[in-house]
Amino acid sequence: MTSSPPLSIASFPAWARLNDVDFTNAELRETEGKGIGLVAARDLKTTTTTTAHPTEETTSDANGKGDDLSTGDGKDGERARTETAIGGQHEGKGIDHDPVQLLRIPHDLVLSAAAIEEYTKVDQNFRQLLDVAGHQSTRKDILLYLLTHLILSAKGPSGSRGPASTPWTEYLKFLPRHVPVPTMWSEVERALLQGTSLEETATIQDWILIDALYRSRCLELPRAGDAMVPGLDMANHSHDPTAYYEEDDKDDIVLLLRPGVEVTGGEEVSISYGEKSPAEMLFSYGFIDRDSAAHELTLPLEALPDDPLGKAKLHIFKAPPTLKLSRSDGGLSWHSLFAYLMCLNEEDGLEFRVLQGKDGERELKLFWHDQDVTARADDFEVLIEQHPLCQVFRLRVVAVLLEVVSTQLTHLPSEISHDQLDPLRRAGLVREECIRAAETLWEVEASVLESAAEVLEQQRTHLFADVHVVDYLGSMEVSESGQAPGASTNEEGDFS
């Protein structure tokens, strides 16, 4: 059903006019190496005016009328606008930038949680589907909507018994039937991800397609939240973007030229998808931005296998237990809220109790030294600070995380064997772009993991030398061996 080719982009202007999408200063074209993208329709640049601002700050909308604008291009977009418009004000004068509008999409076309709710009021078929399979998350509800209209667009009008057609029914016909994200790679191509943080992600065809379309085209709007915006989702990513998007006072979505930017006619207009890790870029968008400084990866954590409180810890923590590794400016840092809870035991002062709540239901509660800390299950890095064994707890965390990182490193192959891939490449079973993406991800993650192992090893060595840790280990040796306090050995045990 999803194998039919998409409509030619040459037909898109007719759809845009019918649905009041205004390509003010932009148009769709094939771009080099990126497929369809937005390009400037003519030479454009933002204009500046110097005005007196004794006590006030003003910003103008896309048409210079002073309407309220809510930035949707992340924090970078907000900075691009405010730093130039407000930061340049001094001595009673300010430099205002009149944004150049590139594209405007009516609010009615934005596919968001609110749009899904409105659609259920006019289509009882979809409402029944949502009641059975939806209402779990905005993402899943939008996927069900897309799946419904993908099938409807392939079958054509279905009469009064089928789902009600919307502009999205036709818009889906323009979207690609293959998105280069790993969930749409072949089994052979997914094998290239062995050992990376994406190894466990993958695979059924209509659902896989709409999932890929959603992930690769979803935007976070300030007021509408997670949403898909037809037309705007044609804009490609750049590490040095030339445009940003906003919601105006009518809740329409506008694409604006960034302050201080000039583009020539035919030049591609790009936005920023944000600073994301290579794994997240590949998983969501199907490519890795080599110019990005975000060298990160996130590894899943599991409760320790011999921990009798392991399941209770996972239940009370709520969020996914992960370890995030980040490297920037040559330095590496790690972040893991679950690791601190993970490494504490009953003898340390951790306790779980099942108590009766206000509604009469029995609830699992978490206590730390007889204090109810259920709401702070992700805050044990702070909760342990005043404990006499704080450094011992930190050593446990570092030792466990070092083991996690070392294990992940052993899963990575030493290199991707091109000798083994050549026959598969010639047979058309694996594509060159998948090999390049997998190699890039492997190189970045291997480098980050190696740096993390080195940093964690240094931290472990430093903590082993801490006086509180030395005293604790000495007392443990005495209690286990029955030796006199002064007769402890100098051997460093396996503390993990």
Short mmCIF file of N, CA and C in Angstrom, two decimals, residues 12 57 195 198 349 398 469:
data_model
loop_
_atom_site.label_atom_id
_atom_site.label_comp_id
_atom_site.label_asym_id
_atom_site.label_seq_id
_atom_site.Cartn_x
_atom_site.Cartn_y
_atom_site.Cartn_z
N PHE A 12 2.70 20.59 -5.96
CA PHE A 12 2.51 21.08 -4.60
C PHE A 12 1.96 22.51 -4.53
N GLU A 57 11.20 48.42 24.87
CA GLU A 57 11.76 47.54 23.87
C GLU A 57 10.61 47.08 22.98
N GLY A 195 26.74 -2.80 18.17
CA GLY A 195 27.63 -2.21 19.17
C GLY A 195 27.39 -0.75 19.44
N LEU A 198 22.33 2.51 18.93
CA LEU A 198 21.10 2.29 18.16
C LEU A 198 20.89 0.83 17.82
N GLY A 349 20.68 2.97 54.44
CA GLY A 349 19.59 3.82 54.91
C GLY A 349 18.43 3.93 53.94
N VAL A 398 30.69 5.51 40.26
CA VAL A 398 31.73 5.60 39.24
C VAL A 398 32.17 4.21 38.80
N VAL A 469 37.07 7.03 52.04
CA VAL A 469 37.00 5.73 51.37
C VAL A 469 38.06 4.79 51.94
#
